[in-house]
Coordinates of C-alpha atoms and ligand atoms in Angstrom, one line a residue:
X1 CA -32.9 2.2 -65.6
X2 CA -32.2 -1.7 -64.4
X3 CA -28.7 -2.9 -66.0
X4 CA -28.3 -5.8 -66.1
X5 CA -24.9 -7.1 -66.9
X6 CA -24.1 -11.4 -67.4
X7 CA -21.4 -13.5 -67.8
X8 CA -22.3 -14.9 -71.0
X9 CA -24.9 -14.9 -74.3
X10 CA -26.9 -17.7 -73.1
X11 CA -27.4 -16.1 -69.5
X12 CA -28.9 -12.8 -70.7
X13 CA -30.7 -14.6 -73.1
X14 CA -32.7 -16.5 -71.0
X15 CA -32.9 -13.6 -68.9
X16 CA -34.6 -11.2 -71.7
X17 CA -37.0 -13.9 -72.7
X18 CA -38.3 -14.2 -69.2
X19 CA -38.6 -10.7 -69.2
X20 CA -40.7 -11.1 -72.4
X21 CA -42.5 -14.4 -71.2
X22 CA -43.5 -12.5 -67.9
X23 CA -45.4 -9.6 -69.7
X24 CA -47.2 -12.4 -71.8
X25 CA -48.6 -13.9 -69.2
X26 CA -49.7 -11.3 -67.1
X27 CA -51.4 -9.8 -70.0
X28 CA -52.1 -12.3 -73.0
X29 CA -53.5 -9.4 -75.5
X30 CA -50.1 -7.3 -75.1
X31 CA -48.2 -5.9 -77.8
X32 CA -45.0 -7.0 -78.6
X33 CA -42.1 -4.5 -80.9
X34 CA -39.7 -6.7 -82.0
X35 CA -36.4 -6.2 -83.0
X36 CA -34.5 -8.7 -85.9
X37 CA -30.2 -8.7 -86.1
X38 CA -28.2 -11.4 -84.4
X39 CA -28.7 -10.2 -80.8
X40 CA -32.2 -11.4 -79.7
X41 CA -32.0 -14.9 -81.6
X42 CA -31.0 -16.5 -78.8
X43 CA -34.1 -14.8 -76.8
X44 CA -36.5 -16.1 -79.5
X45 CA -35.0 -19.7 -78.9
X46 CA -35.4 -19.2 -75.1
X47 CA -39.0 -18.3 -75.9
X48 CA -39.7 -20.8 -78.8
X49 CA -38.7 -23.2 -75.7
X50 CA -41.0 -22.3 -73.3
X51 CA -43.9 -22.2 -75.8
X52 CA -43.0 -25.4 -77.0
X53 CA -42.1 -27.0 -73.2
X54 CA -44.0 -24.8 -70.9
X55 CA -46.7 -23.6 -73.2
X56 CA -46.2 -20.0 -73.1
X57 CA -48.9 -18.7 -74.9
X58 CA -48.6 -16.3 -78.1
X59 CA -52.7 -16.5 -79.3
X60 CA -53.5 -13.3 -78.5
X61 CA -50.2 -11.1 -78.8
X62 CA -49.7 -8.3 -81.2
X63 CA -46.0 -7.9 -82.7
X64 CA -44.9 -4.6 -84.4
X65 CA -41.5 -5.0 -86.0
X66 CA -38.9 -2.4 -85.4
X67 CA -37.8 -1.8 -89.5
X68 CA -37.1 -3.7 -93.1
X69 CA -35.2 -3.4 -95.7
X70 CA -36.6 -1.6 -98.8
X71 CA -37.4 -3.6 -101.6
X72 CA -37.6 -6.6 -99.4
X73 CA -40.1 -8.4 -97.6
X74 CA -43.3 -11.0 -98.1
X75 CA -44.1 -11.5 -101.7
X76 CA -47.2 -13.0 -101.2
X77 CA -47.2 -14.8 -104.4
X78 CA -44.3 -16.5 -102.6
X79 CA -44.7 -16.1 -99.2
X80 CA -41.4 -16.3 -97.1
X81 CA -39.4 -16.6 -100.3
X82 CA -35.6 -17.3 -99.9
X83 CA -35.0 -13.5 -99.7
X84 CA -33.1 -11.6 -96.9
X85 CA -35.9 -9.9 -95.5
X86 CA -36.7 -9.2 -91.9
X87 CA -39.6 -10.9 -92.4
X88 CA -38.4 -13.9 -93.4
X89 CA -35.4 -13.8 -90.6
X90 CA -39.0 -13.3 -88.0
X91 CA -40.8 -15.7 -89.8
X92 CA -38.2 -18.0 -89.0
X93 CA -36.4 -17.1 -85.8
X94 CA -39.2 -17.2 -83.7
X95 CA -43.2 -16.7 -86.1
X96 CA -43.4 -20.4 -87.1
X97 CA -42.7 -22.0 -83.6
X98 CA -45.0 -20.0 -81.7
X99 CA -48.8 -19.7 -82.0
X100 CA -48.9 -16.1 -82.7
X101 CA -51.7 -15.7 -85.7
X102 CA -51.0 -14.3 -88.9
X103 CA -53.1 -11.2 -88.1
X104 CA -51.8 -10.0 -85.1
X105 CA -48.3 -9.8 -86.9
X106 CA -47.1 -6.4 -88.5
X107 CA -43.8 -6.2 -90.0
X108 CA -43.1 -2.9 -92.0
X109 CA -43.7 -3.5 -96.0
X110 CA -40.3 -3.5 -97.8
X111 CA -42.4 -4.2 -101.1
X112 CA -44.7 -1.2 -100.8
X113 CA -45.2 1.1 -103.9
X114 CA -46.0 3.5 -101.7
X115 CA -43.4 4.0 -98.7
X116 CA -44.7 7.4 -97.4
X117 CA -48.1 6.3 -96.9
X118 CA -47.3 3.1 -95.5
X119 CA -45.3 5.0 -92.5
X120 CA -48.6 6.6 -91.6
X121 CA -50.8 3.9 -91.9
X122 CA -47.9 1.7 -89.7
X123 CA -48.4 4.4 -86.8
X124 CA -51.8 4.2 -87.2
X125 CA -52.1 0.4 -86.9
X126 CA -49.8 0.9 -83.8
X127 CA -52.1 3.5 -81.9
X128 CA -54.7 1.3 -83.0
X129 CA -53.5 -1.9 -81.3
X130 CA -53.6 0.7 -78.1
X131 CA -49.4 1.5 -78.6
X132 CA -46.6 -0.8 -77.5
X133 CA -46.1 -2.5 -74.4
X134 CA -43.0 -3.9 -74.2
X135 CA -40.4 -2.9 -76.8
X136 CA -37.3 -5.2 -77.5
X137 CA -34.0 -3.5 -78.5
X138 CA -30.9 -4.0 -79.6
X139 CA -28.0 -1.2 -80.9
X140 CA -26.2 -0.7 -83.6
X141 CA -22.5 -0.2 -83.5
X142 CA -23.0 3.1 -84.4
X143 CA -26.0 3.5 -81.5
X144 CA -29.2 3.1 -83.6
X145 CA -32.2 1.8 -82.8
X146 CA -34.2 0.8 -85.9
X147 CA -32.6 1.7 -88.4
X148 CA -32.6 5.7 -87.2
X149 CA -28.9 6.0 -88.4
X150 CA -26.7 8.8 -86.3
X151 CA -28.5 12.5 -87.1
X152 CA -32.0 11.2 -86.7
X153 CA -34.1 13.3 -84.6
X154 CA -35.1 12.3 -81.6
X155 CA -38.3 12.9 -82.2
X156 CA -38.8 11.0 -85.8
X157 CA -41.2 8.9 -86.8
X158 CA -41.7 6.2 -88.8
X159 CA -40.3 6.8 -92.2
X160 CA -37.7 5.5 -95.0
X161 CA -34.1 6.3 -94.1
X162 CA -30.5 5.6 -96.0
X163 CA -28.4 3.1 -94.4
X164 CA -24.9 4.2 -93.3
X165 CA -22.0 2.1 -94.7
X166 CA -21.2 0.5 -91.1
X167 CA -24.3 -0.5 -90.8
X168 CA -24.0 -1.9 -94.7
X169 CA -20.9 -3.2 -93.6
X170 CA -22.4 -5.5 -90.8
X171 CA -25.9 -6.4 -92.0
X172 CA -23.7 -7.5 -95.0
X173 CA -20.8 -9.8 -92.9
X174 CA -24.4 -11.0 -90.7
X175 CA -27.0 -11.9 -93.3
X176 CA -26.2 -11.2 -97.2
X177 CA -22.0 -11.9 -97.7
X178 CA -23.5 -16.0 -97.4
X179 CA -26.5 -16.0 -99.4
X180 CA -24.3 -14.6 -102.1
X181 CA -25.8 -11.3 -102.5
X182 CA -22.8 -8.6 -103.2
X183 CA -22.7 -5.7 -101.1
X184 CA -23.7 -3.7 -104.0
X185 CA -27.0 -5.4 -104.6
X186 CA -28.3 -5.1 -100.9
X187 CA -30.7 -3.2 -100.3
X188 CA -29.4 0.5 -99.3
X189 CA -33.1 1.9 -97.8
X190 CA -35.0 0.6 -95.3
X191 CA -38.6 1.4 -93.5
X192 CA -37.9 2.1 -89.5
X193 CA -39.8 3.6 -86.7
X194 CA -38.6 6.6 -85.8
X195 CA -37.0 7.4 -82.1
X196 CA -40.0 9.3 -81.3
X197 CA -41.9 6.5 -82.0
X198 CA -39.9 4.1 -79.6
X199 CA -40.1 6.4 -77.0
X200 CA -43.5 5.9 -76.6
X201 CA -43.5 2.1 -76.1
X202 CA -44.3 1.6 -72.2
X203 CA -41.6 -0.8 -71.3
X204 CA -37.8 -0.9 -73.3
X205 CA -35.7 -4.2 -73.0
X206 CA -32.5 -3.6 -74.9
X207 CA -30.3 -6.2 -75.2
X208 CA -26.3 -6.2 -76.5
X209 CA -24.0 -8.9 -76.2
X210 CA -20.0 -8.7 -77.3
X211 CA -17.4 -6.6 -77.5
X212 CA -18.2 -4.9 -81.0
X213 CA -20.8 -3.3 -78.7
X214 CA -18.5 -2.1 -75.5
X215 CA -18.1 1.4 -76.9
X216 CA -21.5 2.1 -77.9
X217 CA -23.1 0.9 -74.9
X218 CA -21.0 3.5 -72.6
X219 CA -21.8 5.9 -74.9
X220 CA -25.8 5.6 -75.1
X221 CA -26.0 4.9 -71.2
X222 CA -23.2 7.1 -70.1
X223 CA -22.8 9.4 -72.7
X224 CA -24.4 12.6 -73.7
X225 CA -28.4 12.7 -75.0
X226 CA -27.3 13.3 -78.8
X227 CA -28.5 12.4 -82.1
X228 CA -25.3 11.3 -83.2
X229 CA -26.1 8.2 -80.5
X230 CA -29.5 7.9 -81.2
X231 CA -30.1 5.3 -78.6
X232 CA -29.0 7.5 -75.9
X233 CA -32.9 9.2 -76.5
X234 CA -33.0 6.1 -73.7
X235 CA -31.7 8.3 -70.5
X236 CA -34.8 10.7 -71.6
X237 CA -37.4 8.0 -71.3
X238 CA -40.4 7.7 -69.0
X239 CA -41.0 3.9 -68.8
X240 CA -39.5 1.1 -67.3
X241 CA -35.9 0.0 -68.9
X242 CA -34.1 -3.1 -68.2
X243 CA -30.7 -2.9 -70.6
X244 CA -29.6 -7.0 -70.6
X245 CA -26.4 -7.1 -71.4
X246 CA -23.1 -9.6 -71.3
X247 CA -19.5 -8.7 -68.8
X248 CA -18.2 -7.9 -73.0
X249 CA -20.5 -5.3 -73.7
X250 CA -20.5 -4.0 -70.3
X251 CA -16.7 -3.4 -70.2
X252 CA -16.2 -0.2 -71.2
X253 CA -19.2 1.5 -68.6
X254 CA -17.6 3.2 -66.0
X255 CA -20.6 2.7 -63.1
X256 CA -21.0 -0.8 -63.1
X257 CA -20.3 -1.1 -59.7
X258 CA -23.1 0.6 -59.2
X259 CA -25.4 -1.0 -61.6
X260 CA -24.7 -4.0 -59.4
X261 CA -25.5 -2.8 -56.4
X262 CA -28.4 -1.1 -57.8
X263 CA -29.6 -5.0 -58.8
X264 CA -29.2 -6.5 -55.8
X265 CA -31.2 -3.5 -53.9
X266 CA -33.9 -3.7 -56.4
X267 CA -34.2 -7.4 -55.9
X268 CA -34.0 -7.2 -51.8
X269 CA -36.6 -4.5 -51.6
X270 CA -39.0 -6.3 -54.7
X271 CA -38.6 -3.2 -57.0
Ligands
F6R301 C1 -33.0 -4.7 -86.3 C2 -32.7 -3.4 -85.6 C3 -31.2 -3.0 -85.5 C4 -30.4 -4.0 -84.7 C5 -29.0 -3.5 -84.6 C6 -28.1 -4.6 -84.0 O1 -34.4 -4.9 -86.3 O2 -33.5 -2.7 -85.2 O3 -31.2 -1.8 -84.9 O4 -30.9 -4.2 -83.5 O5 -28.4 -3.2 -85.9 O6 -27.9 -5.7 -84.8 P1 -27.3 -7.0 -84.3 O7 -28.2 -7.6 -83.3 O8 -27.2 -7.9 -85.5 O9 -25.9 -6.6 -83.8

């Protein structure tokens, strides 16, 4: 596990979308999981900028969102409507100033009629595409990934979960309190993958920045494997990790010494 720890925002910012820039272009079909919140917009400028300046090249990439809200998402009679959806927040953040095609975009349906099937036909599409190569991360103050809420199995799939009311309590203060939307009318459900599906992506980037995120991050990397932290399923995986994170959300790990010095060796020795 590479962690990674910056002074500020901008630096591990940079840092993740050069992560994500380098896959590209050694491999210009791979498959992207993306993840939406406040965390990796400023790694979707980064790469919208070297698109744009250095012509990073998103014609052939596959993107599988992480989750979306229930009861949300593309009406297609309006497409990218002024609604909260994580479609929209993609759409914008980072889909319309790249050259990714339509196609090669999957975003879990918050409109569907029929969530169950959807789930299965999401995985499907996933395994299709030949699985993820790269996943993008971030962590919910209460350690989700997705939207797999503390008590999700480690082992879940995708599927339609209850949001808890911290996690109402944040998406709310981040993306609803100014569109005017009350608390009550957002949208309580969402679609997510499931750990188990995470897990086998071939690469993990998670990124955190802030203090709101100190004690969660010492608890998924330090703390025990438990669903109650369902990120910490990340000390069980088998594929690369880099965590990116900032000196705020790094402050309550006890081994960063270490983590340094593990950085510095890595990049002496080329590993
Ligand atoms: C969003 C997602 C969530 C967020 C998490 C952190 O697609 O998967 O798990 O990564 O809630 O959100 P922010 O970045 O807003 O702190």
């Amino acid at each position: 596990m590479n962690i990674i720890i910056r002074h500020s925002y901008e630096q591990i910012s940079k840092y993740s979308a050069q992560i994500i820039a380098n896959r590209v272009k050694s491999n210009p079909r791979c498959v992207l999981g993306l993840a939406t919140g406040s965390t990796p917009i400023g790694t979707y400028q980064e790469l919208v900028r070297l698109h744009k300046e250095e012509g990073l090249d998103f014609s052939q990439v596959k993107t599988f969102n992480l989750d979306e809200y229930l009861g949300t998402g593309i009406d297609l009679e309006k497409p990218y409507s002024m609604d909260q959806s994580y479609a929209r927040f993609m759409h914008e953040e980072l889909f319309k100033n790249i050259n990714i095609k339509q196609e090669n975009i999957f975003i879990p349906n918050g409109l569907t009629k029929e969530p169950k099937n959807f789930c299965k036909w999401y995985e499907d599409e996933i395994k299709k595409a030949g699985g993820i190569d790269l996943q993008i991360l971030g962590i919910g103050r209460d350690g989700h990934w997705g939207f797999n809420e503390p008590g999700s199995s480690l082992g879940s799939r995708t599927r339609v979960v209850a949001l808890t009311e911290q996690t109402l309590d944040d998406n709310y203060e981040a993306f609803y309190k100014n569109a005017n939307i009350s608390r009550e009318q957002m949208p309580h459900f969402a679609i997510t993958m499931g750990i188990g599906t995470i897990l086998e992506s071939r690469e993990i980037l998670m990124i955190a920045n802030g203090s709101k995120k100190s004690g969660v991050i010492a608890k998924c990397l330090e703390g025990p494997v438990t669903a109650q932290i369902t990120s910490s399923a990340i000390q069980l995986y088998s594929g690369e990790i880099n965590v990116v994170i900032d000196d705020e959300a790094a402050y309550e790990l006890k081994n960063t010494h270490h983590y340094r010095h593990m950085e510095k060796m890595n990049k002496q020795y080329g590993l």
